[in-house]
GROMACS .gro file of C-alpha atoms in nm:
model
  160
    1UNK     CA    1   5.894   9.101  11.229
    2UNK     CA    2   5.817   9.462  11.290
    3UNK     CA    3   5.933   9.680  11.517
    4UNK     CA    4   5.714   9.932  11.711
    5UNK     CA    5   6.010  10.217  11.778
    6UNK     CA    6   5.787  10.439  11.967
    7UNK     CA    7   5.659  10.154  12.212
    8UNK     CA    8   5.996  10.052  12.241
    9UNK     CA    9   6.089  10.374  12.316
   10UNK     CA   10   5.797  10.485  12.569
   11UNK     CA   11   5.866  10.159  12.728
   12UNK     CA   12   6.267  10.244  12.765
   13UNK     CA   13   6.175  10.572  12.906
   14UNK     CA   14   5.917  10.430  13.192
   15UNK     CA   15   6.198  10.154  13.308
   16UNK     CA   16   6.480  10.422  13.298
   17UNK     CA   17   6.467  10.385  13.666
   18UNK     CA   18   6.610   9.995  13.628
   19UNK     CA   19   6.875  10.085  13.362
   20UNK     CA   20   7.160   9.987  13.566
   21UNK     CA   21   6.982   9.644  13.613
   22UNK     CA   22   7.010   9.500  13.287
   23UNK     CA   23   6.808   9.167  13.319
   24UNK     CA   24   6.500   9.356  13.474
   25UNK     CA   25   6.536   9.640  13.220
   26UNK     CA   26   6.526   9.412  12.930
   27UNK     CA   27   6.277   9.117  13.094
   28UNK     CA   28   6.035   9.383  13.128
   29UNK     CA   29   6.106   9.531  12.829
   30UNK     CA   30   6.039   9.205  12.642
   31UNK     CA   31   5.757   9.178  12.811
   32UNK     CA   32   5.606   9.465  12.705
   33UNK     CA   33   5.711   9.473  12.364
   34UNK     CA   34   5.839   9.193  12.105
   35UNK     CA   35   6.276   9.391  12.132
   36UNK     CA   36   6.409   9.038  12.232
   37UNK     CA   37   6.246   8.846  11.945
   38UNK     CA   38   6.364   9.120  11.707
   39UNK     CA   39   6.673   9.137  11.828
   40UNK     CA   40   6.750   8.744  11.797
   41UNK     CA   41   6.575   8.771  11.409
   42UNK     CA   42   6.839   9.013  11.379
   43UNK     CA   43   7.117   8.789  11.536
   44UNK     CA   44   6.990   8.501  11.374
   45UNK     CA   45   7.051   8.719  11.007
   46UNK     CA   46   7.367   8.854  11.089
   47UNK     CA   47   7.448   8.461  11.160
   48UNK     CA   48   7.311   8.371  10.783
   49UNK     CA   49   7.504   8.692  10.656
   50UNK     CA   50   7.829   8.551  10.790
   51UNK     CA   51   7.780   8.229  10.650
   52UNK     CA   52   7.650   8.333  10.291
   53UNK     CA   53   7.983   8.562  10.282
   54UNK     CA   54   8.172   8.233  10.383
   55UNK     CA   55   8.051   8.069  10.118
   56UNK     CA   56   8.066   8.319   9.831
   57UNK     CA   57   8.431   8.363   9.945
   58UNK     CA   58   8.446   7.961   9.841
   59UNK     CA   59   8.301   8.016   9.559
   60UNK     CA   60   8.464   8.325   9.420
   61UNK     CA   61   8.828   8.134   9.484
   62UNK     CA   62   8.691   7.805   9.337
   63UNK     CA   63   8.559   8.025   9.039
   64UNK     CA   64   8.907   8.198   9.007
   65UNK     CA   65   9.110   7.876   9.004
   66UNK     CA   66   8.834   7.744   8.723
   67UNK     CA   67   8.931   8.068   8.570
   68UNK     CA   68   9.344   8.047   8.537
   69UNK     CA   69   9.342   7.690   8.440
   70UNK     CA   70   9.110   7.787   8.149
   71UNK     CA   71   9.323   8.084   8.065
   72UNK     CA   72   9.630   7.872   8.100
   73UNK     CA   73   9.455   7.623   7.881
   74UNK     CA   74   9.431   7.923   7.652
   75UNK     CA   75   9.769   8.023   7.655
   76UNK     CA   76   9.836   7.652   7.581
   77UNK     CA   77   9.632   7.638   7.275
   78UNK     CA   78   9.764   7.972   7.092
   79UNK     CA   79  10.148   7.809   7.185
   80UNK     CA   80  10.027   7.497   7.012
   81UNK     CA   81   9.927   7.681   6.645
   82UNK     CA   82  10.230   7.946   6.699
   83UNK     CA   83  10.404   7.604   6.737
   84UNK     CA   84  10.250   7.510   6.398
   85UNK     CA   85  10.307   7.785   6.208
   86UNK     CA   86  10.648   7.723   6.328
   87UNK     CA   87  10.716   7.386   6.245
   88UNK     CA   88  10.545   7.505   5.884
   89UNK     CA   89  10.767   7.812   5.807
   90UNK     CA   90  10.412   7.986   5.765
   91UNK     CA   91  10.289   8.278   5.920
   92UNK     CA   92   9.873   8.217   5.861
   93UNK     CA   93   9.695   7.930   5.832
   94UNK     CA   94   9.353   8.014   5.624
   95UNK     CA   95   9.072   7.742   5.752
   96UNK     CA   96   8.691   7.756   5.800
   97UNK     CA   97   8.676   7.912   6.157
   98UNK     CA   98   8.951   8.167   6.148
   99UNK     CA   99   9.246   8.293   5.969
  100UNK     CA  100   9.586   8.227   6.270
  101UNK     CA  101   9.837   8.441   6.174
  102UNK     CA  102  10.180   8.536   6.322
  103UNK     CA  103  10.238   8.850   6.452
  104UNK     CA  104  10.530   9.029   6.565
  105UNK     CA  105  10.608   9.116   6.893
  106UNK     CA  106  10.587   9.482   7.001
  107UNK     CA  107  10.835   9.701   7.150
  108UNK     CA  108  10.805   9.718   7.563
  109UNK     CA  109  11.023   9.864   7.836
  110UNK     CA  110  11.204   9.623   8.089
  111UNK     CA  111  11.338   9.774   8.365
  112UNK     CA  112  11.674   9.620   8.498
  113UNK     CA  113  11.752   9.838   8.789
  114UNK     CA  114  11.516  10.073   8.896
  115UNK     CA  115  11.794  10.274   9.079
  116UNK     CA  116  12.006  10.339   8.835
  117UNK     CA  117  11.711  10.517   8.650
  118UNK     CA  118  11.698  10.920   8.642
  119UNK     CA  119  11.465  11.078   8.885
  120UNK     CA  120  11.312  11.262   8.622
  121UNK     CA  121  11.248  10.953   8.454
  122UNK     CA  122  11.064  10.829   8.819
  123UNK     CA  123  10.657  10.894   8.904
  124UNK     CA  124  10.671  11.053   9.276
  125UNK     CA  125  10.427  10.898   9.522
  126UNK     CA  126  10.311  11.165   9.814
  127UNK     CA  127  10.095  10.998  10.058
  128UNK     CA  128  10.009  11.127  10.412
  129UNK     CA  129  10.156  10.929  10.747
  130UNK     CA  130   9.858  10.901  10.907
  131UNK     CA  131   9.961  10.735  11.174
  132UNK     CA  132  10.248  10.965  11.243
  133UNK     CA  133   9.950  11.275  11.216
  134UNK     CA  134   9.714  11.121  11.422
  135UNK     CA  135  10.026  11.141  11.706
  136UNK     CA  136  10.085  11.506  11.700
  137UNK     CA  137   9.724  11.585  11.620
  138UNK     CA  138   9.647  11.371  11.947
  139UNK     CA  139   9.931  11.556  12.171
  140UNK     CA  140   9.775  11.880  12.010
  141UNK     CA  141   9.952  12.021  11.786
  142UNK     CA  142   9.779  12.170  11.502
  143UNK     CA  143   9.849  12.057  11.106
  144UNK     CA  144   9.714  12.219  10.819
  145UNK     CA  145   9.498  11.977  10.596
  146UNK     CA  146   9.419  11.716  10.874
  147UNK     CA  147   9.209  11.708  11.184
  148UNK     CA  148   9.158  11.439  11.423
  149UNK     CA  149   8.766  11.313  11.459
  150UNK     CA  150   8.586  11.027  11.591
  151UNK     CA  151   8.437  10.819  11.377
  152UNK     CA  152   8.064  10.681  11.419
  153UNK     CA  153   7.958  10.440  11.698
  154UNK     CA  154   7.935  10.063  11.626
  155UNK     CA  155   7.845   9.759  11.733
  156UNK     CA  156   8.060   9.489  11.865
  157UNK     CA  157   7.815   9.099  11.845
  158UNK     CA  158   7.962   8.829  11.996
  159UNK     CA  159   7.786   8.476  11.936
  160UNK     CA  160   7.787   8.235  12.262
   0.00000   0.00000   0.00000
């Protein structure tokens, strides 16, 4: 459906005198042009746009779980031929597919107590309070690097 902004608009500006009464302003309005039916298209999408996001949501955790039990399957299935090479005192088995060989484990860093560890040693985090800026900014005080603004107007749908 197509809508006519400038009707819809010319039309708004001749009821202006009925704004206050919301179920003329809009009765006529539908009357003159098709804002009601475009409106409830709209609705009707925002309704189907809800849902689809319901169900991908499904989906993507269905898809995940499918997704660790195969990795865990995975995990199982390289434990199995370490397991073999093992058992054989090997460390590569030669067939037609691949060559499995054992490799050694590399060198990481566990940390047992991260307090005990120099501050040098430590990555520093700096992050702005926000909510502690937006307080003074609000009782007026002024703060370099931040400013308080209002952020665009939205819509607020709620489905009977």
């Amino acid at each position: 459906m197509r809508m006519d902004a400038n009707a819809i608009r010319m039309v708004s500006e001749i009821l202006e005198p009925y704004s206050e009464d919301l179920d003329t302003f809009w009765d006529t309005l539908h009357g003159e042009t098709d804002v009601l039916d475009i409106v409830g298209s709209a609705l009707e999408d925002l309704n189907a746009a809800d849902a689809d996001i319901e169900k991908l949501s499904y989906l993507i955790k269905i898809y995940s779980d499918r997704r660790d039990i195969v990795k865990y399957r995975k995990d199982t299935i390289k434990r199995s031929l370490q397991s073999i090479l093992a058992l054989t005192g090997q460390k590569k088995i030669p067939h037609a597919l691949a060559t499995v060989s054992l490799r050694e484990g590399s060198e990481r860093v566990v940390i047992t107590n991260p307090e005990e560890i120099p501050t040098q040693l430590c990555k520093v985090t700096r992050t702005p309070d926000k909510s502690v800026i937006k307080v003074l900014l609000s009782a007026g005080e002024k703060i370099e690097g931040a400013t308080l603004e209002t952020g665009p107007a939205t819509i607020s749908v709620r489905m009977k």
